CSV table of C-alpha atoms in Angstrom, one decimal:
chain,number,residue,atom,x,y,z
A,13,MET,CA,0.0,0.0,0.0
A,14,THR,CA,1.5,3.3,-1.0
A,15,SER,CA,0.9,6.7,0.7
A,16,THR,CA,1.2,10.1,-0.9
A,17,SER,CA,2.4,13.3,0.8
A,18,PRO,CA,0.1,16.4,0.5
A,19,LYS,CA,1.3,18.9,-2.1
A,20,GLN,CA,3.0,21.9,-0.6
A,21,THR,CA,2.8,25.4,-2.1
A,22,ARG,CA,5.2,28.2,-1.3
A,23,LEU,CA,3.4,31.5,-0.6
A,24,THR,CA,5.3,34.7,-1.1
A,25,PRO,CA,4.1,37.7,0.9
A,26,ILE,CA,3.4,40.8,-1.1
A,27,SER,CA,3.3,44.3,0.4
A,28,ASP,CA,1.0,46.9,-1.0
A,29,VAL,CA,3.1,50.0,-1.3
A,30,THR,CA,0.4,52.2,-2.8
A,31,ALA,CA,0.5,55.7,-1.3
A,32,VAL,CA,-2.5,56.7,0.7
A,33,SER,CA,-3.5,60.4,0.9
A,34,VAL,CA,-5.1,61.5,4.1
A,35,SER,CA,-6.8,64.9,4.3
A,36,ILE,CA,-6.6,66.6,7.7
A,37,PRO,CA,-8.9,69.6,8.0
A,38,GLU,CA,-7.2,72.8,8.6
A,39,ARG,CA,-8.3,74.6,11.8
A,40,THR,CA,-9.6,78.1,11.7
A,41,VAL,CA,-8.7,80.4,14.6
A,42,SER,CA,-11.5,81.4,17.0
A,43,GLY,CA,-13.4,84.7,16.6
A,44,ARG,CA,-16.7,86.3,16.0
A,45,GLU,CA,-17.2,84.6,12.6
A,46,TRP,CA,-17.7,81.3,14.4
A,47,VAL,CA,-21.0,82.5,15.9
A,48,SER,CA,-22.9,82.1,12.6
A,49,ARG,CA,-21.9,78.5,12.4
A,50,PHE,CA,-24.1,75.7,13.8
A,51,PRO,CA,-27.0,78.1,14.3
A,52,GLY,CA,-29.4,77.6,17.1
A,53,SER,CA,-33.1,78.2,17.1
A,54,SER,CA,-35.5,80.6,18.9
A,55,SER,CA,-38.6,78.8,17.6
A,56,ILE,CA,-40.9,77.0,20.0
A,57,ALA,CA,-41.6,74.6,17.1
A,58,ASP,CA,-38.1,73.3,17.5
A,59,LEU,CA,-38.6,72.2,21.1
A,60,ASP,CA,-39.6,68.7,22.2
A,61,SER,CA,-43.3,68.4,21.4
A,62,SER,CA,-44.5,68.0,25.0
A,63,PHE,CA,-42.4,70.7,26.5
A,64,GLY,CA,-43.1,73.0,23.5
A,65,ALA,CA,-46.8,72.7,24.1
A,66,ALA,CA,-46.3,73.6,27.7
A,67,VAL,CA,-44.2,76.6,26.8
A,68,ALA,CA,-46.7,77.8,24.2
A,69,SER,CA,-49.5,77.7,26.8
A,70,PHE,CA,-47.4,79.6,29.4
A,71,ILE,CA,-46.3,82.3,27.0
A,72,ALA,CA,-49.9,82.7,25.8
A,73,ALA,CA,-51.0,83.2,29.4
A,74,LEU,CA,-48.3,85.8,30.0
A,75,ARG,CA,-49.1,87.8,26.9
A,76,THR,CA,-52.9,87.7,27.6
A,77,ALA,CA,-52.1,89.1,31.1
A,78,GLY,CA,-50.2,92.0,29.6
A,79,ALA,CA,-46.6,90.8,30.0
A,80,ARG,CA,-43.9,91.2,27.3
A,81,VAL,CA,-42.1,88.0,26.3
A,82,VAL,CA,-39.0,87.9,24.1
A,83,VAL,CA,-37.6,84.5,23.2
A,84,SER,CA,-33.9,84.4,22.6
A,85,ALA,CA,-33.1,80.6,22.4
A,86,THR,CA,-34.7,77.2,22.3
A,87,TYR,CA,-32.9,74.3,20.6
A,88,ARG,CA,-29.1,74.5,20.6
A,89,PRO,CA,-27.0,72.0,18.5
A,90,SER,CA,-24.2,70.3,20.5
A,91,GLU,CA,-21.6,71.9,18.3
A,92,ARG,CA,-22.9,75.3,19.2
A,93,ALA,CA,-23.0,74.4,22.9
A,94,TYR,CA,-19.3,73.4,22.6
A,95,LEU,CA,-18.3,76.8,21.1
A,96,MET,CA,-20.3,78.8,23.6
A,97,HIS,CA,-19.0,76.8,26.6
A,98,TRP,CA,-15.3,77.1,25.8
A,99,ALA,CA,-15.5,80.7,24.6
A,100,TRP,CA,-17.0,81.7,28.0
A,101,LYS,CA,-14.4,79.6,29.8
A,102,ILE,CA,-11.5,81.2,27.9
A,103,LYS,CA,-12.8,84.7,28.3
A,104,HIS,CA,-13.1,84.3,32.1
A,105,LYS,CA,-9.7,82.6,32.3
A,106,LYS,CA,-11.1,79.3,33.6
A,107,VAL,CA,-9.0,77.4,31.1
A,108,SER,CA,-5.9,77.9,28.9
A,109,PRO,CA,-6.8,78.1,25.2
A,110,ALA,CA,-4.1,75.5,24.4
A,111,LYS,CA,-5.8,73.0,26.7
A,112,VAL,CA,-9.4,73.1,25.3
A,113,PRO,CA,-10.2,69.7,24.0
A,114,HIS,CA,-10.9,69.3,20.3
A,115,ARG,CA,-14.3,68.3,19.1
A,116,ALA,CA,-14.8,66.2,16.0
A,117,GLY,CA,-16.6,68.3,13.3
A,118,VAL,CA,-15.7,71.6,14.8
A,119,ASP,CA,-12.3,72.6,13.4
A,120,ILE,CA,-11.6,75.6,15.6
A,121,GLU,CA,-8.2,76.7,16.9
A,122,TRP,CA,-8.6,78.4,20.2
A,123,ASP,CA,-4.9,79.0,20.7
A,124,HIS,CA,-3.7,82.1,18.8
A,125,GLN,CA,-0.2,81.5,20.2
A,126,ASP,CA,-0.7,84.7,22.2
A,127,ASP,CA,-2.8,84.7,25.4
A,128,GLU,CA,-4.2,88.2,24.8
A,129,ALA,CA,-5.3,87.5,21.3
A,130,SER,CA,-6.8,84.2,22.3
A,131,ILE,CA,-8.8,85.8,25.1
A,132,ALA,CA,-9.9,88.7,22.9
A,133,ALA,CA,-11.2,86.3,20.2
A,134,ALA,CA,-13.1,84.3,22.8
A,135,SER,CA,-14.5,87.5,24.3
A,136,ALA,CA,-15.8,88.6,20.9
A,137,MET,CA,-17.6,85.3,20.6
A,138,VAL,CA,-19.1,85.6,24.0
A,139,ASP,CA,-20.4,89.1,23.1
A,140,ALA,CA,-21.8,87.9,19.8
A,141,TYR,CA,-23.5,85.0,21.4
A,142,GLY,CA,-25.2,87.5,23.8
A,143,MET,CA,-23.6,85.9,26.9
A,144,SER,CA,-21.9,89.1,28.3
A,145,SER,CA,-24.1,89.0,31.5
A,146,LEU,CA,-24.0,85.3,31.9
A,147,LYS,CA,-22.3,84.3,35.2
A,148,ILE,CA,-21.9,80.6,34.3
A,149,ALA,CA,-20.5,78.7,31.3
A,150,PRO,CA,-23.3,77.3,29.1
A,151,ALA,CA,-23.3,73.5,29.6
A,152,LEU,CA,-21.8,71.2,26.9
A,153,ARG,CA,-24.9,69.1,27.2
A,154,SER,CA,-28.0,70.8,28.5
A,155,ARG,CA,-31.8,70.9,28.2
A,156,HIS,CA,-31.2,73.2,25.3
A,157,THR,CA,-29.4,70.4,23.4
A,158,GLU,CA,-32.2,68.1,24.4
A,159,ARG,CA,-34.9,70.5,23.1
A,160,LYS,CA,-36.3,71.0,26.6
A,161,ALA,CA,-35.3,74.5,27.5
A,162,ILE,CA,-36.0,78.1,26.5
A,163,ASP,CA,-34.3,81.4,27.2
A,164,MET,CA,-36.8,84.2,27.4
A,165,THR,CA,-36.9,87.7,28.8
A,166,ILE,CA,-40.2,88.5,30.6
A,167,SER,CA,-41.3,91.9,31.9
A,168,TRP,CA,-44.4,93.9,32.6
A,169,SER,CA,-45.2,97.4,33.7
A,170,LEU,CA,-48.6,96.7,35.4
A,171,LYS,CA,-48.7,97.2,39.1
A,172,GLU,CA,-50.5,93.9,39.3
A,173,LEU,CA,-50.2,91.1,36.8
A,174,VAL,CA,-53.3,88.9,36.7
A,175,ILE,CA,-52.3,85.6,35.0
A,176,VAL,CA,-54.2,82.3,34.6
A,177,ASP,CA,-52.3,79.3,35.6
A,178,ALA,CA,-52.5,75.8,34.1
A,179,PHE,CA,-55.4,74.9,36.5
A,180,ASP,CA,-57.4,77.8,35.2
A,181,ALA,CA,-57.0,79.8,38.4
A,182,LYS,CA,-56.3,83.5,38.3
A,183,VAL,CA,-53.1,84.5,40.1
A,184,LYS,CA,-52.5,88.1,41.0
A,185,ILE,CA,-48.8,89.1,41.2
A,186,ALA,CA,-48.1,92.5,42.8
A,187,SER,CA,-44.7,91.7,44.1
A,188,LEU,CA,-41.3,92.7,42.6
A,189,PRO,CA,-39.4,92.3,40.4
A,190,ARG,CA,-41.7,92.7,37.4
A,191,THR,CA,-39.6,90.3,35.4
A,192,GLY,CA,-39.0,86.6,34.8
A,193,MET,CA,-37.2,86.5,38.2
A,194,ASN,CA,-40.4,87.0,40.1
A,195,ALA,CA,-40.9,84.0,42.5
A,196,GLU,CA,-44.7,84.1,42.2
A,197,LEU,CA,-44.4,83.9,38.5
A,198,HIS,CA,-42.1,80.9,38.9
A,199,THR,CA,-45.0,79.1,40.6
A,200,VAL,CA,-47.3,79.8,37.7
A,201,GLY,CA,-44.7,78.5,35.3
A,202,LEU,CA,-44.4,75.4,37.4
A,203,SER,CA,-48.1,74.7,36.9
A,204,TYR,CA,-47.5,74.6,33.2
A,205,GLY,CA,-44.4,72.4,33.5
A,206,VAL,CA,-42.1,75.3,32.6
A,207,ILE,CA,-39.6,75.6,35.4
A,208,LYS,CA,-37.3,78.5,36.2
A,209,PHE,CA,-33.6,77.8,36.4
A,210,LEU,CA,-33.0,76.4,39.9
A,211,ARG,CA,-29.5,78.0,40.4
A,212,GLY,CA,-30.8,81.6,40.8
A,213,ALA,CA,-29.7,84.7,38.9
A,214,VAL,CA,-26.6,83.2,37.1
A,215,ASP,CA,-28.8,82.5,34.1
A,216,LYS,CA,-31.8,84.8,34.3
A,217,PRO,CA,-33.6,84.0,31.0
A,218,HIS,CA,-33.4,80.2,31.4
A,219,TRP,CA,-36.5,78.0,31.9
A,220,SER,CA,-36.7,74.2,31.2
A,221,SER,CA,-38.6,71.0,31.8
A,222,ASP,CA,-37.0,70.4,35.2
A,223,GLY,CA,-35.1,73.6,36.1
A,224,ALA,CA,-31.7,72.4,35.0
């Protein structure tokens, strides 16, 4: 009986030496021109449907009572939140421009190789975003990025604001201030599910689904 050995084949490794071209996006230094990128919204229609309905009802009640309501922001893309957050931090010297983490899709260069220039550029962005009076950095992830927050300026000149809450009860507000910072007005907002920012005056226009 004869046996045969399996046929062996010699394999020669081949290296692919084809050059591969990789495109690395060039970063653009920070400055006011970045504010127009990744635009946010001031439309109630861009809010979460449930929270948006609550906001619409609350604002309708305010305007019927004679209050003035100016909406400045609702939904905020996460890229815009990133730009706002770090611009504020750099302006207030909470972080070195060179140490700001990069975010994919946002090719901004915060470090101008000169501290004064870097801070000046960030300050210009803060001003253009309308954050000059803000006493806290906008969150990287917030109810704005979740479509569950609104920034609005509320005021009235009446000595007594008579507003109907979500339970159809008339609430008379004669206390000061006659603005969105009025504690009695916060209770009315709560009845609608629109809650004033819980951390006080550091973000006066901010209302959300849970006060965060």
